[in-house]
């Protein structure tokens, strides 16, 4: 069965804070987790198309000692539950708890998962059989776009969160600049139909 053909999936990788929910600067309490108004609709559209939705989030608040990994898991369960009520679903969550210069071992390290590195996307592609060349990365900072490009996806910057202040004219330029996650998803669905 080793050579049984595996069908590779498409995915939309997405950043969390500033992309799906409001950027509050090191979200450390569940009451700070506020979805943007059109996020559930955006994710629901992807679910309906059979496109995997994978959150990839830098959480250096762990390395900095602001909260623990248990809180990151709690926040993801809370986010998933908020989406479930709107019939939307995230297929998988990946986070990087590290920082190259803050905190103490094992969180203080120059890892390969912290965006703009592509580690989280590469791991997800192995775990979930994702074809990166047919996938997309969406986020509110250029680090997100860069991580996607490094992994071989297309990259979309959203203007929510820190997005409005990001420079988009430097290499690698985003494939699209969207007003928010729903605009990004609509562009992706059009891109797939091209
Ligand atoms: Mg962000
Ligand atoms: Zn990391």
Short mmCIF file of C-alpha atoms and ligand atoms in Angstrom, two decimals:
data_model
loop_
_atom_site.label_atom_id
_atom_site.label_comp_id
_atom_site.label_asym_id
_atom_site.label_seq_id
_atom_site.Cartn_x
_atom_site.Cartn_y
_atom_site.Cartn_z
CA UNK A 1 0.00 0.00 0.00
CA UNK A 2 3.05 2.22 0.14
CA UNK A 3 2.49 3.54 -3.34
CA UNK A 4 -1.24 4.05 -2.87
CA UNK A 5 -1.91 7.45 -4.40
CA UNK A 6 -2.47 10.18 -1.84
CA UNK A 7 -4.64 13.06 -2.92
CA UNK A 8 -3.10 16.29 -1.78
CA UNK A 9 -5.38 18.97 -0.40
CA UNK A 10 -5.47 22.68 -0.88
CA UNK A 11 -5.24 24.88 2.18
CA UNK A 12 -5.66 28.46 3.15
CA UNK A 13 -3.18 29.12 5.94
CA UNK A 14 -4.11 32.08 8.05
CA UNK A 15 -2.61 34.16 10.76
CA UNK A 16 -4.74 34.53 13.90
CA UNK A 17 -4.42 37.93 15.64
CA UNK A 18 -5.23 40.86 13.37
CA UNK A 19 -6.48 38.49 10.66
CA UNK A 20 -9.31 36.38 12.15
CA UNK A 21 -9.71 38.27 15.43
CA UNK A 22 -8.78 41.71 16.66
CA UNK A 23 -5.12 42.46 17.31
CA UNK A 24 -4.83 43.42 20.98
CA UNK A 25 -1.07 42.94 21.48
CA UNK A 26 -0.27 39.59 23.16
CA UNK A 27 -3.81 38.36 23.65
CA UNK A 28 -3.75 36.82 27.13
CA UNK A 29 -7.41 36.62 28.21
CA UNK A 30 -10.32 34.94 26.47
CA UNK A 31 -12.45 38.11 26.69
CA UNK A 32 -9.93 39.75 24.32
CA UNK A 33 -10.70 37.19 21.61
CA UNK A 34 -13.08 39.11 19.35
CA UNK A 35 -13.72 37.87 15.84
CA UNK A 36 -13.81 40.41 13.03
CA UNK A 37 -17.40 40.65 11.74
CA UNK A 38 -16.82 38.74 8.47
CA UNK A 39 -14.32 36.10 9.65
CA UNK A 40 -16.82 33.30 10.27
CA UNK A 41 -18.36 33.82 6.83
CA UNK A 42 -14.91 33.71 5.22
CA UNK A 43 -13.97 30.46 6.96
CA UNK A 44 -17.39 28.92 6.24
CA UNK A 45 -16.91 29.58 2.51
CA UNK A 46 -13.60 27.70 2.59
CA UNK A 47 -15.15 24.82 4.57
CA UNK A 48 -17.88 24.56 1.95
CA UNK A 49 -15.32 24.36 -0.86
CA UNK A 50 -13.42 21.57 0.91
CA UNK A 51 -10.36 23.77 1.31
CA UNK A 52 -8.45 23.17 4.56
CA UNK A 53 -8.27 26.09 6.97
CA UNK A 54 -5.04 26.07 8.96
CA UNK A 55 -4.15 28.69 11.56
CA UNK A 56 -0.44 29.46 11.85
CA UNK A 57 0.31 31.93 14.64
CA UNK A 58 3.42 33.35 16.29
CA UNK A 59 2.80 33.32 20.05
CA UNK A 60 6.01 34.72 21.47
CA UNK A 61 3.95 35.78 24.51
CA UNK A 62 4.81 32.27 25.72
CA UNK A 63 8.58 32.89 25.47
CA UNK A 64 8.11 36.33 27.02
CA UNK A 65 6.30 34.78 30.00
CA UNK A 66 2.98 36.59 29.40
CA UNK A 67 1.00 33.33 29.24
CA UNK A 68 1.60 29.59 28.95
CA UNK A 69 1.02 27.10 26.17
CA UNK A 70 -2.08 25.94 28.06
CA UNK A 71 -3.59 29.37 27.45
CA UNK A 72 -2.79 29.17 23.73
CA UNK A 73 -4.72 25.88 23.57
CA UNK A 74 -7.59 27.40 25.55
CA UNK A 75 -7.74 30.39 23.20
CA UNK A 76 -7.86 28.07 20.19
CA UNK A 77 -10.67 26.01 21.72
CA UNK A 78 -12.54 29.25 22.43
CA UNK A 79 -12.02 30.49 18.87
CA UNK A 80 -13.15 27.14 17.44
CA UNK A 81 -16.30 27.24 19.61
CA UNK A 82 -17.10 30.83 18.54
CA UNK A 83 -16.80 29.75 14.91
CA UNK A 84 -18.81 26.57 15.45
CA UNK A 85 -21.78 28.67 16.53
CA UNK A 86 -21.57 30.29 13.08
CA UNK A 87 -21.12 26.93 11.32
CA UNK A 88 -17.46 27.52 10.51
CA UNK A 89 -14.51 25.32 11.38
CA UNK A 90 -10.72 25.48 11.56
CA UNK A 91 -9.05 22.23 10.49
CA UNK A 92 -5.81 22.67 12.42
CA UNK A 93 -3.90 25.10 14.59
CA UNK A 94 -0.12 25.54 14.65
CA UNK A 95 1.67 28.03 16.86
CA UNK A 96 5.23 29.08 17.55
CA UNK A 97 5.89 29.74 21.27
CA UNK A 98 9.51 30.80 20.69
CA UNK A 99 11.46 34.04 20.51
CA UNK A 100 15.09 34.36 19.41
CA UNK A 101 16.16 36.73 22.23
CA UNK A 102 13.40 36.85 24.89
CA UNK A 103 12.74 34.51 27.81
CA UNK A 104 14.53 31.31 28.74
CA UNK A 105 15.20 27.86 27.29
CA UNK A 106 13.43 26.05 25.68
CA UNK A 107 11.35 28.95 24.41
CA UNK A 108 14.30 31.22 23.77
CA UNK A 109 15.67 29.95 20.49
CA UNK A 110 16.10 30.88 16.86
CA UNK A 111 13.56 28.33 15.68
CA UNK A 112 12.40 27.48 12.18
CA UNK A 113 8.70 27.89 12.98
CA UNK A 114 8.46 31.59 13.85
CA UNK A 115 7.10 33.48 10.82
CA UNK A 116 8.62 34.73 8.47
CA UNK A 117 10.13 31.23 8.57
CA UNK A 118 8.00 28.58 6.91
CA UNK A 119 8.28 25.80 9.52
CA UNK A 120 4.63 25.73 10.60
CA UNK A 121 3.38 25.57 7.02
CA UNK A 122 5.86 22.85 6.11
CA UNK A 123 4.86 20.77 9.12
CA UNK A 124 1.17 21.20 8.35
CA UNK A 125 1.72 20.19 4.73
CA UNK A 126 3.26 16.90 5.93
CA UNK A 127 0.65 16.28 8.66
CA UNK A 128 -2.38 17.09 6.50
CA UNK A 129 -1.12 16.17 2.99
CA UNK A 130 -1.33 19.71 1.67
CA UNK A 131 -0.03 20.75 -1.74
CA UNK A 132 1.66 24.05 -0.88
CA UNK A 133 1.88 25.14 -4.51
CA UNK A 134 -1.93 25.10 -4.67
CA UNK A 135 -2.36 26.86 -1.33
CA UNK A 136 -2.51 30.37 0.09
CA UNK A 137 -1.28 32.24 3.17
CA UNK A 138 -3.25 35.20 4.55
CA UNK A 139 -2.05 37.59 7.26
CA UNK A 140 -1.93 41.18 8.46
CA UNK A 141 1.86 41.61 8.43
CA UNK A 142 4.41 41.08 5.68
CA UNK A 143 6.05 38.35 7.83
CA UNK A 144 2.95 36.28 7.09
CA UNK A 145 3.23 36.88 3.36
CA UNK A 146 6.95 36.00 3.49
CA UNK A 147 6.32 32.76 5.37
CA UNK A 148 3.81 31.77 2.71
CA UNK A 149 6.15 32.63 -0.15
CA UNK A 150 8.98 30.65 1.47
CA UNK A 151 6.68 27.65 1.74
CA UNK A 152 5.63 28.02 -1.90
CA UNK A 153 2.09 29.36 -1.43
CA UNK A 154 0.59 32.57 -2.74
CA UNK A 155 0.54 35.35 -0.15
CA UNK A 156 -2.23 37.79 0.71
CA UNK A 157 -2.00 40.75 3.06
CA UNK A 158 -5.15 41.88 4.87
CA UNK A 159 -5.55 45.51 5.93
CA UNK A 160 -7.06 44.58 9.32
CA UNK A 161 -4.86 44.37 12.43
CA UNK A 162 -1.42 45.83 11.63
CA UNK A 163 -2.14 45.53 7.91
CA UNK A 164 -2.97 49.17 7.26
CA UNK A 165 0.55 50.17 8.35
CA UNK A 166 2.42 47.55 6.33
CA UNK A 167 4.54 48.44 3.29
CA UNK A 168 3.52 46.24 0.39
CA UNK A 169 5.91 47.43 -2.32
CA UNK A 170 8.97 45.42 -1.23
CA UNK A 171 9.90 41.99 -2.42
CA UNK A 172 8.10 39.65 -2.01
CA UNK A 173 5.03 41.69 -2.84
CA UNK A 174 1.67 40.17 -1.87
CA UNK A 175 -0.34 38.51 -4.65
CA UNK A 176 -3.29 40.49 -3.38
CA UNK A 177 -3.98 43.12 -0.71
CA UNK A 178 -7.42 42.56 0.84
CA UNK A 179 -9.57 44.75 3.05
CA UNK A 180 -10.23 41.79 5.35
CA UNK A 181 -10.33 38.00 5.53
CA UNK A 182 -13.59 37.69 3.59
CA UNK A 183 -12.22 39.85 0.77
CA UNK A 184 -9.10 37.65 0.78
CA UNK A 185 -11.17 34.46 0.57
CA UNK A 186 -13.32 35.84 -2.23
CA UNK A 187 -10.14 36.67 -4.16
CA UNK A 188 -8.81 33.16 -3.54
CA UNK A 189 -12.02 31.56 -4.81
CA UNK A 190 -11.85 33.72 -7.94
CA UNK A 191 -8.16 32.87 -8.36
CA UNK A 192 -9.01 29.15 -8.23
CA UNK A 193 -11.61 29.62 -10.95
CA UNK A 194 -9.17 31.44 -13.26
MG1 LIG B 1 -1.29 39.08 12.93
ZN1 LIG B 2 9.15 28.59 16.85
#
